[in-house]
């Protein structure tokens, strides 16, 4: 008997959601203070001004395929279902390694997943993983998943990225990497509300033209776009007459390019909702800030960033509690999702992936960082401006 979700507008539909989570961080990290010393900046600019702590980094023989595969393997093992029941593999990434062959094919190769499977890559900057998750959930809810030996097919969704900027770029201290994989099946960890709150505008705030190794960024424009998107999405949630309100959220997770961005966005959406500064500050301290400590340990993992915050917020959450997940991808597209904790959220089994990777990773010196970046040209061009 399928579980019925409590979400408004979903009363007549079987629920689907996250049945398993796996995380993977790369094996190296650099403290941002080390980078500040190299670039002649006050370390407080990175730690207090941006809210950053450490950047997760990949050694030369390690990359996005390793991250995506590692997270997927962990999610599949934890799920414990028959791998032949996986009918969809969708990988959200902007760390493309091929213009044609999807990252999902590399992952499927390594995990020996083939057959009656729809397998593809989704690109929309940091929003790609969320789109992959939405497509997987909608595929199930639409009844398109079909069945295998009488059981509805499940989806493997992966959000994986390696975020690097040109050495010397203002974005450099926000670099990071990581992957989150989720099995979309019965909502044992969390159900996903079918109704979500999107907002998009075509902008050039952050983009990487074909052939460019590093992104081009209009920093101030990107901050404005992110704040505007968050304000619109949360206003839409506030206007929606549902059981889940902003006030009764257990946590609000955000895409975390750097933690100060999230704080700025929360104050922007608070102002848009007519909240007092005190109320907004309390909301940030109670519901938002506690979701970002895993992000601070790995930096901006682009499309994995939101799902790292969600993984942290769900770990230990009692069944029935609702969290919000705000996804932002430059270009730009944004979407606010609601997730309701299921019975297995409280145990938070995937926490061990994060703790294990953190314990085993190597904190590198600034000299080693310079060696890793040795082939990369140091930034020469002036910052990109919105006005050209
Ligand atoms: P910047 O221009 O070097 O920094 O780069 P700044 O001068 O604006 O300073 C940053 C903050 O540090 C300021 O705080 C300073 O006051 C403070 P604020 O006033 O904004 O609150 N500060 C200090 N604080 C303490 N002690 C000091 C000190 N000095 C200064 N001594 C910028 C900042 C964000 C532009 C840069 O890091 C950047 O370009 N980042 C990349 C773009 C980005 O992350 N944008 C975020 C929104 S877009 C997004 O999220 C999408 C993305 O993830 C990509 C995707 O979708 O794929 C990026």
PDB file of N, CA and C in Angstrom, residues 162-202:
ATOM      1  N   UNK A 162      33.081  19.593  -9.616  1.00  0.00           N
ATOM      2  CA  UNK A 162      34.379  20.086  -9.143  1.00  0.00           C
ATOM      3  C   UNK A 162      34.391  21.569  -9.512  1.00  0.00           C
ATOM      4  N   UNK A 163      34.447  22.433  -8.522  1.00  0.00           N
ATOM      5  CA  UNK A 163      34.369  23.885  -8.762  1.00  0.00           C
ATOM      6  C   UNK A 163      35.758  24.498  -8.655  1.00  0.00           C
ATOM      7  N   UNK A 164      36.264  24.951  -9.767  1.00  0.00           N
ATOM      8  CA  UNK A 164      37.570  25.622  -9.776  1.00  0.00           C
ATOM      9  C   UNK A 164      37.434  26.950 -10.519  1.00  0.00           C
ATOM     10  N   UNK A 165      38.076  27.966 -10.008  1.00  0.00           N
ATOM     11  CA  UNK A 165      38.140  29.259 -10.690  1.00  0.00           C
ATOM     12  C   UNK A 165      39.576  29.472 -11.154  1.00  0.00           C
ATOM     13  N   UNK A 166      39.756  30.444 -12.023  1.00  0.00           N
ATOM     14  CA  UNK A 166      41.099  30.804 -12.459  1.00  0.00           C
ATOM     15  C   UNK A 166      41.893  31.226 -11.212  1.00  0.00           C
ATOM     16  N   UNK A 167      43.143  30.745 -11.051  1.00  0.00           N
ATOM     17  CA  UNK A 167      43.918  31.185  -9.878  1.00  0.00           C
ATOM     18  C   UNK A 167      43.953  32.712  -9.793  1.00  0.00           C
ATOM     19  N   UNK A 168      43.636  33.255  -8.623  1.00  0.00           N
ATOM     20  CA  UNK A 168      43.619  34.711  -8.440  1.00  0.00           C
ATOM     21  C   UNK A 168      42.248  35.329  -8.644  1.00  0.00           C
ATOM     22  N   UNK A 169      41.305  34.567  -9.187  1.00  0.00           N
ATOM     23  CA  UNK A 169      39.941  35.073  -9.373  1.00  0.00           C
ATOM     24  C   UNK A 169      39.314  35.301  -7.992  1.00  0.00           C
ATOM     25  N   UNK A 170      38.456  36.324  -7.835  1.00  0.00           N
ATOM     26  CA  UNK A 170      37.795  36.527  -6.533  1.00  0.00           C
ATOM     27  C   UNK A 170      36.998  35.308  -6.057  1.00  0.00           C
ATOM     28  N   UNK A 171      36.606  34.462  -6.987  1.00  0.00           N
ATOM     29  CA  UNK A 171      35.854  33.260  -6.599  1.00  0.00           C
ATOM     30  C   UNK A 171      36.737  32.144  -6.047  1.00  0.00           C
ATOM     31  N   UNK A 172      38.057  32.291  -6.155  1.00  0.00           N
ATOM     32  CA  UNK A 172      38.967  31.186  -5.794  1.00  0.00           C
ATOM     33  C   UNK A 172      38.741  30.652  -4.364  1.00  0.00           C
ATOM     34  N   UNK A 173      38.539  31.541  -3.358  1.00  0.00           N
ATOM     35  CA  UNK A 173      38.353  30.982  -2.000  1.00  0.00           C
ATOM     36  C   UNK A 173      37.056  30.200  -1.827  1.00  0.00           C
ATOM     37  N   UNK A 174      36.147  30.302  -2.805  1.00  0.00           N
ATOM     38  CA  UNK A 174      34.864  29.581  -2.677  1.00  0.00           C
ATOM     39  C   UNK A 174      34.914  28.213  -3.362  1.00  0.00           C
ATOM     40  N   UNK A 175      36.067  27.835  -3.915  1.00  0.00           N
ATOM     41  CA  UNK A 175      36.168  26.568  -4.655  1.00  0.00           C
ATOM     42  C   UNK A 175      35.808  25.369  -3.777  1.00  0.00           C
ATOM     43  N   UNK A 176      35.486  24.264  -4.412  1.00  0.00           N
ATOM     44  CA  UNK A 176      35.163  23.051  -3.659  1.00  0.00           C
ATOM     45  C   UNK A 176      34.834  21.920  -4.600  1.00  0.00           C
ATOM     46  N   UNK A 177      34.389  20.811  -4.046  1.00  0.00           N
ATOM     47  CA  UNK A 177      34.008  19.647  -4.850  1.00  0.00           C
ATOM     48  C   UNK A 177      33.238  18.682  -3.974  1.00  0.00           C
ATOM     49  N   UNK A 178      32.413  17.868  -4.614  1.00  0.00           N
ATOM     50  CA  UNK A 178      31.691  16.847  -3.865  1.00  0.00           C
ATOM     51  C   UNK A 178      30.559  16.266  -4.700  1.00  0.00           C
ATOM     52  N   UNK A 179      29.979  15.195  -4.197  1.00  0.00           N
ATOM     53  CA  UNK A 179      28.847  14.564  -4.888  1.00  0.00           C
ATOM     54  C   UNK A 179      27.862  14.007  -3.875  1.00  0.00           C
ATOM     55  N   UNK A 180      26.589  14.073  -4.254  1.00  0.00           N
ATOM     56  CA  UNK A 180      25.514  13.457  -3.466  1.00  0.00           C
ATOM     57  C   UNK A 180      24.705  12.592  -4.429  1.00  0.00           C
ATOM     58  N   UNK A 181      24.470  11.347  -4.035  1.00  0.00           N
ATOM     59  CA  UNK A 181      23.607  10.469  -4.842  1.00  0.00           C
ATOM     60  C   UNK A 181      22.375  10.126  -4.022  1.00  0.00           C
ATOM     61  N   UNK A 182      21.248  10.042  -4.702  1.00  0.00           N
ATOM     62  CA  UNK A 182      19.991   9.720  -4.011  1.00  0.00           C
ATOM     63  C   UNK A 182      19.220   8.689  -4.827  1.00  0.00           C
ATOM     64  N   UNK A 183      18.643   7.720  -4.138  1.00  0.00           N
ATOM     65  CA  UNK A 183      17.760   6.768  -4.808  1.00  0.00           C
ATOM     66  C   UNK A 183      16.335   7.275  -4.604  1.00  0.00           C
ATOM     67  N   UNK A 184      15.651   7.489  -5.727  1.00  0.00           N
ATOM     68  CA  UNK A 184      14.263   7.962  -5.662  1.00  0.00           C
ATOM     69  C   UNK A 184      13.350   6.739  -5.764  1.00  0.00           C
ATOM     70  N   UNK A 185      12.673   6.488  -4.671  1.00  0.00           N
ATOM     71  CA  UNK A 185      11.872   5.266  -4.539  1.00  0.00           C
ATOM     72  C   UNK A 185      10.857   5.542  -3.420  1.00  0.00           C
ATOM     73  N   UNK A 186      10.612   4.598  -2.547  1.00  0.00           N
ATOM     74  CA  UNK A 186       9.727   4.858  -1.405  1.00  0.00           C
ATOM     75  C   UNK A 186      10.357   5.943  -0.521  1.00  0.00           C
ATOM     76  N   UNK A 187       9.547   6.830   0.059  1.00  0.00           N
ATOM     77  CA  UNK A 187      10.110   7.977   0.798  1.00  0.00           C
ATOM     78  C   UNK A 187      10.564   7.629   2.217  1.00  0.00           C
ATOM     79  N   UNK A 188      11.503   6.696   2.303  1.00  0.00           N
ATOM     80  CA  UNK A 188      11.925   6.254   3.640  1.00  0.00           C
ATOM     81  C   UNK A 188      12.722   7.359   4.350  1.00  0.00           C
ATOM     82  N   UNK A 189      13.470   8.135   3.569  1.00  0.00           N
ATOM     83  CA  UNK A 189      14.230   9.244   4.186  1.00  0.00           C
ATOM     84  C   UNK A 189      13.441  10.547   4.082  1.00  0.00           C
ATOM     85  N   UNK A 190      12.854  10.802   2.925  1.00  0.00           N
ATOM     86  CA  UNK A 190      12.055  12.032   2.776  1.00  0.00           C
ATOM     87  C   UNK A 190      11.123  11.916   1.584  1.00  0.00           C
ATOM     88  N   UNK A 191       9.905  12.432   1.739  1.00  0.00           N
ATOM     89  CA  UNK A 191       9.032  12.544   0.569  1.00  0.00           C
ATOM     90  C   UNK A 191       9.218  13.930  -0.043  1.00  0.00           C
ATOM     91  N   UNK A 192       8.947  14.001  -1.322  1.00  0.00           N
ATOM     92  CA  UNK A 192       9.170  15.249  -2.062  1.00  0.00           C
ATOM     93  C   UNK A 192       7.797  15.797  -2.448  1.00  0.00           C
ATOM     94  N   UNK A 193       7.501  17.016  -2.032  1.00  0.00           N
ATOM     95  CA  UNK A 193       6.207  17.597  -2.409  1.00  0.00           C
ATOM     96  C   UNK A 193       6.175  17.816  -3.914  1.00  0.00           C
ATOM     97  N   UNK A 194       5.143  17.307  -4.601  1.00  0.00           N
ATOM     98  CA  UNK A 194       5.081  17.492  -6.060  1.00  0.00           C
ATOM     99  C   UNK A 194       5.052  18.961  -6.467  1.00  0.00           C
ATOM    100  N   UNK A 195       4.361  19.779  -5.683  1.00  0.00           N
ATOM    101  CA  UNK A 195       4.298  21.202  -6.024  1.00  0.00           C
ATOM    102  C   UNK A 195       5.579  21.892  -5.541  1.00  0.00           C
ATOM    103  N   UNK A 196       6.240  22.605  -6.458  1.00  0.00           N
ATOM    104  CA  UNK A 196       7.447  23.345  -6.073  1.00  0.00           C
ATOM    105  C   UNK A 196       7.301  24.774  -6.592  1.00  0.00           C
ATOM    106  N   UNK A 197       8.263  25.627  -6.276  1.00  0.00           N
ATOM    107  CA  UNK A 197       8.144  27.064  -6.566  1.00  0.00           C
ATOM    108  C   UNK A 197       9.365  27.532  -7.356  1.00  0.00           C
ATOM    109  N   UNK A 198       9.271  27.512  -8.698  1.00  0.00           N
ATOM    110  CA  UNK A 198      10.427  27.881  -9.523  1.00  0.00           C
ATOM    111  C   UNK A 198      10.462  29.374  -9.866  1.00  0.00           C
ATOM    112  N   UNK A 199      11.636  29.831 -10.255  1.00  0.00           N
ATOM    113  CA  UNK A 199      11.787  31.191 -10.791  1.00  0.00           C
ATOM    114  C   UNK A 199      13.018  31.191 -11.691  1.00  0.00           C
ATOM    115  N   UNK A 200      12.896  31.719 -12.903  1.00  0.00           N
ATOM    116  CA  UNK A 200      14.084  31.789 -13.757  1.00  0.00           C
ATOM    117  C   UNK A 200      14.108  33.093 -14.540  1.00  0.00           C
ATOM    118  N   UNK A 201      15.304  33.534 -14.858  1.00  0.00           N
ATOM    119  CA  UNK A 201      15.524  34.718 -15.697  1.00  0.00           C
ATOM    120  C   UNK A 201      16.782  34.467 -16.509  1.00  0.00           C
ATOM    121  N   UNK A 202      16.767  34.799 -17.810  1.00  0.00           N
ATOM    122  CA  UNK A 202      18.013  34.651 -18.566  1.00  0.00           C
ATOM    123  C   UNK A 202      18.998  35.763 -18.216  1.00  0.00           C
TER     124      UNK A 202
END
